[in-house]
PDB file of C-alpha atoms in Angstrom:
ATOM      1  CA  MET A 269      13.034  42.774  11.212  1.00  0.00           C
ATOM      2  CA  ASP A 270      12.664  41.634   7.101  1.00  0.00           C
ATOM      3  CA  THR A 271      15.536  40.729   6.982  1.00  0.00           C
ATOM      4  CA  LEU A 272      15.272  38.917  10.250  1.00  0.00           C
ATOM      5  CA  ILE A 273      12.217  36.662   8.583  1.00  0.00           C
ATOM      6  CA  PHE A 274      14.248  35.792   5.183  1.00  0.00           C
ATOM      7  CA  LEU A 275      17.031  34.178   7.417  1.00  0.00           C
ATOM      8  CA  LEU A 276      14.443  32.450   9.651  1.00  0.00           C
ATOM      9  CA  ILE A 277      13.127  30.779   6.246  1.00  0.00           C
ATOM     10  CA  LEU A 278      16.774  30.532   5.049  1.00  0.00           C
ATOM     11  CA  SER A 279      17.587  28.174   8.008  1.00  0.00           C
ATOM     12  CA  MET A 280      14.183  26.272   8.148  1.00  0.00           C
ATOM     13  CA  ILE A 281      14.960  25.316   4.478  1.00  0.00           C
ATOM     14  CA  LEU A 282      18.557  24.373   5.556  1.00  0.00           C
ATOM     15  CA  ALA A 283      17.005  21.990   8.583  1.00  0.00           C
ATOM     16  CA  MET A 284      14.904  20.362   5.748  1.00  0.00           C
ATOM     17  CA  LEU A 285      17.711  19.693   3.996  1.00  0.00           C
ATOM     18  CA  LYS A 286      19.920  18.371   6.637  1.00  0.00           C
ATOM     19  CA  GLY A 287      17.119  16.342   8.281  1.00  0.00           C
ATOM     20  CA  ARG A 288      15.959  18.294  11.472  1.00  0.00           C
ATOM     21  CA  GLN A 289      12.699  17.158  11.428  1.00  0.00           C
ATOM     22  CA  ARG A 290      11.718  19.314  14.467  1.00  0.00           C
ATOM     23  CA  LEU A 291      14.476  22.236  14.235  1.00  0.00           C
ATOM     24  CA  ALA A 292      12.802  22.634  10.909  1.00  0.00           C
ATOM     25  CA  TRP A 293       9.232  23.076  12.230  1.00  0.00           C
ATOM     26  CA  TYR A 294       9.786  25.497  15.109  1.00  0.00           C
ATOM     27  CA  LEU A 295      11.429  27.617  12.598  1.00  0.00           C
ATOM     28  CA  PHE A 296       8.376  27.437  10.407  1.00  0.00           C
ATOM     29  CA  VAL A 297       6.258  28.759  13.260  1.00  0.00           C
ATOM     30  CA  ALA A 298       8.391  31.204  14.206  1.00  0.00           C
ATOM     31  CA  SER A 299       8.886  32.327  10.512  1.00  0.00           C
ATOM     32  CA  PHE A 300       4.846  32.091   9.690  1.00  0.00           C
ATOM     33  CA  LEU A 301       4.369  34.484  13.370  1.00  0.00           C
ATOM     34  CA  ALA A 302       6.921  36.986  12.520  1.00  0.00           C
ATOM     35  CA  THR A 303       5.316  37.256   8.731  1.00  0.00           C
ATOM     36  CA  ALA A 304       2.012  37.279  10.357  1.00  0.00           C
ATOM     37  CA  LEU A 305       3.078  39.931  12.942  1.00  0.00           C
ATOM     38  CA  LEU A 306       4.696  42.055  10.701  1.00  0.00           C
ATOM     39  CA  PHE A 307       1.609  41.881   8.645  1.00  0.00           C
ATOM     40  CA  SER A 308      -0.481  42.909  11.345  1.00  0.00           C
ATOM     41  CA  HIS A 309       2.002  45.889  12.021  1.00  0.00           C
ATOM     42  CA  HIS A 310       2.061  47.304   8.897  1.00  0.00           C
ATOM     43  CA  ALA A 311      -1.971  47.155   8.294  1.00  0.00           C
ATOM     44  CA  THR A 312      -2.344  48.707  11.412  1.00  0.00           C
ATOM     45  CA  ASP A 313       0.476  51.662  11.626  1.00  0.00           C
ATOM     46  CA  ALA A 314      -1.693  54.133   9.300  1.00  0.00           C
ATOM     47  CA  LEU A 315      -4.405  53.905  11.615  1.00  0.00           C
ATOM     48  CA  GLY A 316      -2.373  54.378  15.045  1.00  0.00           C
ATOM     49  CA  ILE A 317      -3.073  51.111  16.310  1.00  0.00           C
ATOM     50  CA  SER A 318      -0.421  49.022  15.538  1.00  0.00           C
ATOM     51  CA  LEU A 319       1.064  47.054  18.429  1.00  0.00           C
TER      52      LEU A 319
ATOM     53  CA  MET B  64       1.784   8.509 -10.202  1.00  0.00           C
ATOM     54  CA  ARG B  65       5.096   8.569  -7.923  1.00  0.00           C
ATOM     55  CA  ARG B  66       7.089  10.490 -10.955  1.00  0.00           C
ATOM     56  CA  PHE B  67       3.826  12.513 -10.759  1.00  0.00           C
ATOM     57  CA  ARG B  68       3.775  13.831  -7.264  1.00  0.00           C
ATOM     58  CA  SER B  69       7.601  14.542  -7.546  1.00  0.00           C
ATOM     59  CA  VAL B  70       7.757  16.453 -10.519  1.00  0.00           C
ATOM     60  CA  LEU B  71       4.365  18.231  -9.251  1.00  0.00           C
ATOM     61  CA  ALA B  72       6.500  19.101  -5.971  1.00  0.00           C
ATOM     62  CA  GLN B  73       9.351  20.461  -8.421  1.00  0.00           C
ATOM     63  CA  PHE B  74       6.842  22.791 -10.141  1.00  0.00           C
ATOM     64  CA  CYS B  75       5.806  24.030  -7.064  1.00  0.00           C
ATOM     65  CA  ILE B  76       9.433  25.069  -6.237  1.00  0.00           C
ATOM     66  CA  VAL B  77      10.337  26.220  -9.475  1.00  0.00           C
ATOM     67  CA  ALA B  78       6.909  28.214 -10.522  1.00  0.00           C
ATOM     68  CA  VAL B  79       7.633  30.164  -7.534  1.00  0.00           C
ATOM     69  CA  CYS B  80      10.981  30.989  -7.451  1.00  0.00           C
ATOM     70  CA  GLY B  81      10.038  32.202 -11.487  1.00  0.00           C
ATOM     71  CA  VAL B  82       8.071  34.352 -10.300  1.00  0.00           C
ATOM     72  CA  LEU B  83      10.216  35.728  -7.141  1.00  0.00           C
ATOM     73  CA  LEU B  84      12.956  36.387  -9.619  1.00  0.00           C
ATOM     74  CA  GLY B  85      10.869  38.354 -11.696  1.00  0.00           C
ATOM     75  CA  ALA B  86       9.773  40.636  -8.787  1.00  0.00           C
ATOM     76  CA  PHE B  87      13.879  40.318  -8.702  1.00  0.00           C
ATOM     77  CA  ALA B  88      13.924  41.894 -12.619  1.00  0.00           C
ATOM     78  CA  MET B  89      11.618  44.245 -11.748  1.00  0.00           C
ATOM     79  CA  GLN B  90      13.310  45.177  -8.582  1.00  0.00           C
ATOM     80  CA  PHE B  91      16.853  45.875 -10.677  1.00  0.00           C
ATOM     81  CA  ILE B  92      16.374  46.377 -14.168  1.00  0.00           C
ATOM     82  CA  GLY B  93      13.267  48.252 -13.571  1.00  0.00           C
ATOM     83  CA  ALA B  94      14.334  50.259 -10.780  1.00  0.00           C
ATOM     84  CA  GLU B  95      11.638  49.664  -8.643  1.00  0.00           C
ATOM     85  CA  LEU B  96      12.417  49.084  -4.716  1.00  0.00           C
ATOM     86  CA  PRO B  97       9.699  46.894  -3.555  1.00  0.00           C
ATOM     87  CA  CYS B  98       7.394  48.182  -0.659  1.00  0.00           C
ATOM     88  CA  PRO B  99       7.106  46.749   2.965  1.00  0.00           C
ATOM     89  CA  LEU B 100       3.270  44.505   1.641  1.00  0.00           C
ATOM     90  CA  CYS B 101       5.760  43.405  -1.653  1.00  0.00           C
ATOM     91  CA  ILE B 102       8.173  41.690   0.899  1.00  0.00           C
ATOM     92  CA  LEU B 103       5.484  40.351   2.996  1.00  0.00           C
ATOM     93  CA  GLN B 104       4.399  38.817  -0.367  1.00  0.00           C
ATOM     94  CA  ARG B 105       7.688  37.720  -1.233  1.00  0.00           C
ATOM     95  CA  MET B 106       8.430  36.324   2.030  1.00  0.00           C
ATOM     96  CA  GLY B 107       4.266  34.264   1.899  1.00  0.00           C
ATOM     97  CA  MET B 108       5.949  32.925  -1.275  1.00  0.00           C
ATOM     98  CA  MET B 109       9.000  31.245  -0.216  1.00  0.00           C
ATOM     99  CA  LEU B 110       6.857  30.060   2.842  1.00  0.00           C
ATOM    100  CA  CYS B 111       4.517  28.152   0.194  1.00  0.00           C
ATOM    101  CA  ALA B 112       7.604  26.786  -1.592  1.00  0.00           C
ATOM    102  CA  ALA B 113       9.125  25.427   1.509  1.00  0.00           C
ATOM    103  CA  GLY B 114       6.317  22.769   1.582  1.00  0.00           C
ATOM    104  CA  PRO B 115       6.861  20.936  -1.208  1.00  0.00           C
ATOM    105  CA  ALA B 116      11.325  21.440  -1.099  1.00  0.00           C
ATOM    106  CA  TRP B 117      10.504  19.957   2.389  1.00  0.00           C
ATOM    107  CA  LEU B 118       8.719  16.927   0.888  1.00  0.00           C
ATOM    108  CA  LEU B 119      11.678  16.681  -1.247  1.00  0.00           C
ATOM    109  CA  CYS B 120      13.428  16.749   1.481  1.00  0.00           C
ATOM    110  CA  ARG B 121      12.203  13.862   2.974  1.00  0.00           C
ATOM    111  CA  ALA B 122      12.470  12.151  -0.366  1.00  0.00           C
ATOM    112  CA  MET B 123      15.742  12.320  -0.383  1.00  0.00           C
ATOM    113  CA  GLN B 124      16.286  10.827   3.228  1.00  0.00           C
ATOM    114  CA  GLY B 125      14.090   7.713   2.615  1.00  0.00           C
ATOM    115  CA  GLU B 126       9.867   6.666   1.884  1.00  0.00           C
ATOM    116  CA  VAL B 127       7.358   9.634   2.342  1.00  0.00           C
ATOM    117  CA  ASP B 128       3.658   8.436   3.496  1.00  0.00           C
ATOM    118  CA  ALA B 129       0.490  10.042   3.274  1.00  0.00           C
ATOM    119  CA  ARG B 130       1.506  11.912   6.676  1.00  0.00           C
ATOM    120  CA  ASP B 131       4.251  13.779   5.370  1.00  0.00           C
ATOM    121  CA  TYR B 132       2.707  14.974   2.058  1.00  0.00           C
ATOM    122  CA  ALA B 133      -0.383  16.575   4.630  1.00  0.00           C
ATOM    123  CA  GLN B 134       2.318  18.381   7.064  1.00  0.00           C
ATOM    124  CA  CYS B 135       4.235  19.531   3.806  1.00  0.00           C
ATOM    125  CA  TYR B 136       1.156  20.632   1.653  1.00  0.00           C
ATOM    126  CA  GLY B 137      -0.785  21.909   4.648  1.00  0.00           C
ATOM    127  CA  LEU B 138       2.058  24.022   5.121  1.00  0.00           C
ATOM    128  CA  SER B 139       1.803  25.516   1.721  1.00  0.00           C
ATOM    129  CA  ILE B 140      -1.600  26.182   2.529  1.00  0.00           C
ATOM    130  CA  LEU B 141      -1.482  28.243   5.748  1.00  0.00           C
ATOM    131  CA  SER B 142       1.382  30.262   4.240  1.00  0.00           C
ATOM    132  CA  ALA B 143      -0.845  30.602   0.865  1.00  0.00           C
ATOM    133  CA  LEU B 144      -3.430  32.558   3.038  1.00  0.00           C
ATOM    134  CA  LEU B 145      -1.483  34.182   4.841  1.00  0.00           C
ATOM    135  CA  GLY B 146       0.444  35.358   1.968  1.00  0.00           C
ATOM    136  CA  GLY B 147      -3.034  35.780  -0.455  1.00  0.00           C
ATOM    137  CA  SER B 148      -4.457  38.403   2.887  1.00  0.00           C
ATOM    138  CA  VAL B 149      -1.295  40.567   2.386  1.00  0.00           C
ATOM    139  CA  ALA B 150      -2.026  40.358  -1.244  1.00  0.00           C
ATOM    140  CA  LEU B 151      -5.733  41.321  -1.064  1.00  0.00           C
ATOM    141  CA  ARG B 152      -5.196  43.725   1.212  1.00  0.00           C
ATOM    142  CA  GLN B 153      -2.395  45.676  -1.193  1.00  0.00           C
ATOM    143  CA  VAL B 154      -5.059  44.986  -4.020  1.00  0.00           C
ATOM    144  CA  CYS B 155      -8.214  46.712  -2.147  1.00  0.00           C
ATOM    145  CA  LEU B 156      -5.289  49.713  -1.215  1.00  0.00           C
ATOM    146  CA  HIS B 157      -5.716  50.405  -4.835  1.00  0.00           C
ATOM    147  CA  ILE B 158      -9.169  49.757  -5.853  1.00  0.00           C
ATOM    148  CA  ALA B 159     -10.526  53.000  -5.803  1.00  0.00           C
ATOM    149  CA  PRO B 160     -11.594  54.324  -9.634  1.00  0.00           C
ATOM    150  CA  GLY B 161      -8.730  56.567 -10.909  1.00  0.00           C
ATOM    151  CA  ASP B 162      -6.271  54.634  -8.707  1.00  0.00           C
ATOM    152  CA  PRO B 163      -2.871  54.313 -10.719  1.00  0.00           C
ATOM    153  CA  GLY B 164      -1.655  51.273  -8.415  1.00  0.00           C
ATOM    154  CA  PHE B 165       1.698  50.506  -6.868  1.00  0.00           C
ATOM    155  CA  GLY B 166       4.851  50.302  -9.608  1.00  0.00           C
ATOM    156  CA  GLU B 167       4.287  49.858 -12.891  1.00  0.00           C
ATOM    157  CA  PRO B 168       2.331  46.667 -14.482  1.00  0.00           C
ATOM    158  CA  VAL B 169       3.048  43.580 -16.067  1.00  0.00           C
ATOM    159  CA  PHE B 170       0.728  41.713 -18.489  1.00  0.00           C
ATOM    160  CA  GLY B 171      -1.850  44.698 -17.616  1.00  0.00           C
ATOM    161  CA  LEU B 172      -2.095  43.163 -13.839  1.00  0.00           C
ATOM    162  CA  HIS B 173       0.039  44.824 -10.966  1.00  0.00           C
ATOM    163  CA  LEU B 174       2.628  42.411  -9.170  1.00  0.00           C
ATOM    164  CA  TYR B 175       0.380  42.479  -6.160  1.00  0.00           C
ATOM    165  CA  THR B 176      -2.571  41.270  -8.237  1.00  0.00           C
ATOM    166  CA  TRP B 177      -0.393  38.408  -9.518  1.00  0.00           C
ATOM    167  CA  ALA B 178       0.679  37.669  -6.267  1.00  0.00           C
ATOM    168  CA  PHE B 179      -2.593  36.918  -5.094  1.00  0.00           C
ATOM    169  CA  ILE B 180      -3.727  34.608  -8.614  1.00  0.00           C
ATOM    170  CA  VAL B 181       0.148  33.038  -7.773  1.00  0.00           C
ATOM    171  CA  PHE B 182      -1.583  32.263  -4.296  1.00  0.00           C
ATOM    172  CA  ILE B 183      -4.550  30.936  -5.081  1.00  0.00           C
ATOM    173  CA  THR B 184      -2.996  28.531  -7.509  1.00  0.00           C
ATOM    174  CA  VAL B 185      -1.071  27.704  -4.648  1.00  0.00           C
ATOM    175  CA  VAL B 186      -3.961  26.153  -2.011  1.00  0.00           C
ATOM    176  CA  LEU B 187      -5.281  24.721  -5.830  1.00  0.00           C
ATOM    177  CA  VAL B 188      -1.874  22.692  -6.834  1.00  0.00           C
ATOM    178  CA  SER B 189      -1.758  21.371  -2.949  1.00  0.00           C
ATOM    179  CA  GLY B 190      -5.505  20.585  -3.235  1.00  0.00           C
ATOM    180  CA  VAL B 191      -4.689  18.508  -6.243  1.00  0.00           C
ATOM    181  CA  GLN B 192      -1.557  16.710  -4.108  1.00  0.00           C
ATOM    182  CA  LEU B 193      -3.749  16.037  -0.823  1.00  0.00           C
ATOM    183  CA  CYS B 194      -6.426  14.028  -3.098  1.00  0.00           C
ATOM    184  CA  LEU B 195      -3.772  11.794  -4.797  1.00  0.00           C
ATOM    185  CA  LEU B 196      -2.144  10.895  -1.527  1.00  0.00           C
ATOM    186  CA  PRO B 197      -0.489   7.518  -1.660  1.00  0.00           C
ATOM    187  CA  SER B 198      -1.644   4.598   0.335  1.00  0.00           C
ATOM    188  CA  ARG B 199       1.101   3.112   1.594  1.00  0.00           C
ATOM    189  CA  ALA B 200       4.694   4.900   2.519  1.00  0.00           C
ATOM    190  CA  GLU B 201       6.677   5.078  -1.234  1.00  0.00           C
ATOM    191  CA  ARG B 202      10.263   5.920  -1.995  1.00  0.00           C
ATOM    192  CA  LEU B 203       9.493   9.242  -5.107  1.00  0.00           C
ATOM    193  CA  PRO B 204      12.141   9.048  -7.432  1.00  0.00           C
ATOM    194  CA  ILE B 205      14.613  12.133  -6.645  1.00  0.00           C
ATOM    195  CA  GLY B 206      17.073  13.492  -9.168  1.00  0.00           C
ATOM    196  CA  TRP B 207      18.821  16.244  -9.883  1.00  0.00           C
ATOM    197  CA  THR B 208      16.356  18.143 -10.470  1.00  0.00           C
ATOM    198  CA  ALA B 209      14.698  17.761  -7.275  1.00  0.00           C
ATOM    199  CA  ARG B 210      18.370  18.648  -5.897  1.00  0.00           C
ATOM    200  CA  ALA B 211      18.419  21.861  -8.219  1.00  0.00           C
ATOM    201  CA  SER B 212      15.470  23.026  -7.248  1.00  0.00           C
ATOM    202  CA  VAL B 213      15.948  22.701  -3.559  1.00  0.00           C
ATOM    203  CA  GLY B 214      19.032  24.399  -4.150  1.00  0.00           C
ATOM    204  CA  LEU B 215      17.024  27.399  -6.279  1.00  0.00           C
ATOM    205  CA  LEU B 216      15.036  28.601  -3.965  1.00  0.00           C
ATOM    206  CA  ILE B 217      17.677  28.426  -1.412  1.00  0.00           C
ATOM    207  CA  LEU B 218      19.515  30.955  -3.416  1.00  0.00           C
ATOM    208  CA  VAL B 219      16.454  32.826  -3.923  1.00  0.00           C
ATOM    209  CA  VAL B 220      15.444  33.198  -0.241  1.00  0.00           C
ATOM    210  CA  ALA B 221      19.318  34.230   0.285  1.00  0.00           C
ATOM    211  CA  ALA B 222      19.464  36.661  -2.573  1.00  0.00           C
ATOM    212  CA  ASN B 223      16.474  38.478  -0.988  1.00  0.00           C
ATOM    213  CA  ALA B 224      17.875  38.335   2.137  1.00  0.00           C
ATOM    214  CA  VAL B 225      20.653  40.378   1.311  1.00  0.00           C
ATOM    215  CA  ALA B 226      18.477  43.009  -0.746  1.00  0.00           C
ATOM    216  CA  VAL B 227      16.148  42.932   1.755  1.00  0.00           C
ATOM    217  CA  PHE B 228      19.148  43.938   3.836  1.00  0.00           C
ATOM    218  CA  PHE B 229      20.705  46.748   1.869  1.00  0.00           C
ATOM    219  CA  GLU B 230      16.876  48.224   1.154  1.00  0.00           C
ATOM    220  CA  GLU B 231      15.985  48.508   5.416  1.00  0.00           C
ATOM    221  CA  GLY B 232      19.731  48.722   6.552  1.00  0.00           C
ATOM    222  CA  PHE B 233      19.502  48.685  10.118  1.00  0.00           C
ATOM    223  CA  HIS B 234      16.288  50.327  10.935  1.00  0.00           C
ATOM    224  CA  LEU B 235      13.424  47.898  12.658  1.00  0.00           C
ATOM    225  CA  TYR B 236      10.887  48.453   9.684  1.00  0.00           C
ATOM    226  CA  LEU B 237      10.919  49.587   5.612  1.00  0.00           C
ATOM    227  CA  VAL B 238       9.638  52.818   4.939  1.00  0.00           C
ATOM    228  CA  ASP B 239       6.224  52.867   3.111  1.00  0.00           C
ATOM    229  CA  ASN B 240       7.315  53.856   0.030  1.00  0.00           C
ATOM    230  CA  PRO B 241      11.100  53.352  -0.551  1.00  0.00           C
ATOM    231  CA  THR B 242      12.521  55.241  -2.557  1.00  0.00           C
ATOM    232  CA  GLN B 243      16.434  54.332  -2.193  1.00  0.00           C
ATOM    233  CA  TYR B 244      19.096  51.549  -0.770  1.00  0.00           C
ATOM    234  CA  GLN B 245      18.723  52.946   2.995  1.00  0.00           C
ATOM    235  CA  LEU B 246      21.932  50.997   3.863  1.00  0.00           C
ATOM    236  CA  LEU B 247      24.058  52.208   1.323  1.00  0.00           C
ATOM    237  CA  GLU B 248      21.909  56.055   2.596  1.00  0.00           C
ATOM    238  CA  ASP B 249      23.324  55.434   5.851  1.00  0.00           C
ATOM    239  CA  LEU B 250      26.705  54.568   5.053  1.00  0.00           C
ATOM    240  CA  ASN B 251      27.115  57.353   2.228  1.00  0.00           C
ATOM    241  CA  PRO B 252      24.709  60.067   3.451  1.00  0.00           C
ATOM    242  CA  ALA B 253      23.946  62.910   0.915  1.00  0.00           C
ATOM    243  CA  PRO B 254      26.112  66.108   1.667  1.00  0.00           C
ATOM    244  CA  ASP B 255      22.775  67.911   2.170  1.00  0.00           C
ATOM    245  CA  ALA B 256      22.506  65.990   4.876  1.00  0.00           C
ATOM    246  CA  THR B 257      25.357  65.884   6.883  1.00  0.00           C
ATOM    247  CA  LYS B 258      24.652  69.451   6.818  1.00  0.00           C
ATOM    248  CA  SER B 259      23.211  71.279  10.039  1.00  0.00           C
ATOM    249  CA  PRO B 260      19.978  73.219   9.704  1.00  0.00           C
ATOM    250  CA  ASP B 261      21.607  76.149  10.549  1.00  0.00           C
ATOM    251  CA  ALA B 262      24.591  75.896   8.953  1.00  0.00           C
ATOM    252  CA  PRO B 263      24.722  78.959   6.041  1.00  0.00           C
TER     253      PRO B 263
END
């Protein structure tokens, strides 16, 4: 999961460099949401209420 | 002022990459494997640096206007809020008196405390950039330093992706307190691990 998020961020920066603005936005939203969800998982896992 | 805006964007990228390289040095030289929250903070920092990197990429392709600045620094502020939340949670996990914290302190503070300071600084610098928005579209001076700073960010993200793949292996999540590179462990299991519990 963590590796995939890093790959999403890497793809986003490469899309920016290539001028693919819309794709870069999609990849930013995807990596941001994935990071937030992973944080949510780690924050709630110990409590047994993780998604 | 155009040059100042360009230099500030490059400075943001290089500063964040410097912090990430410092964390990398702690991982490989200090032999301290990052925990899941440390990895999340690294992701937050990379997303923060992606804002100014995007601005420079847009400037390489032509003129940039106030909307471009607002989008790129808005992206940085959102990422800093996310990363700052992760860092604050880790600070709170170790805030109890007598708790030694996670990992070795650097200049008296643990890495997650430094990370929180970095995220606050990103919000401040992004706020300054948003206060200095240009009134009309302009062409930013883009030299080799701008290209090098974006290249450095790409290298740092790629290196982190490889390092985390070694640490996580083919598992879905990182363990809470990693002590070894899971991929190497899975490929070359320790002799004791291959023995059946019933074996003599």
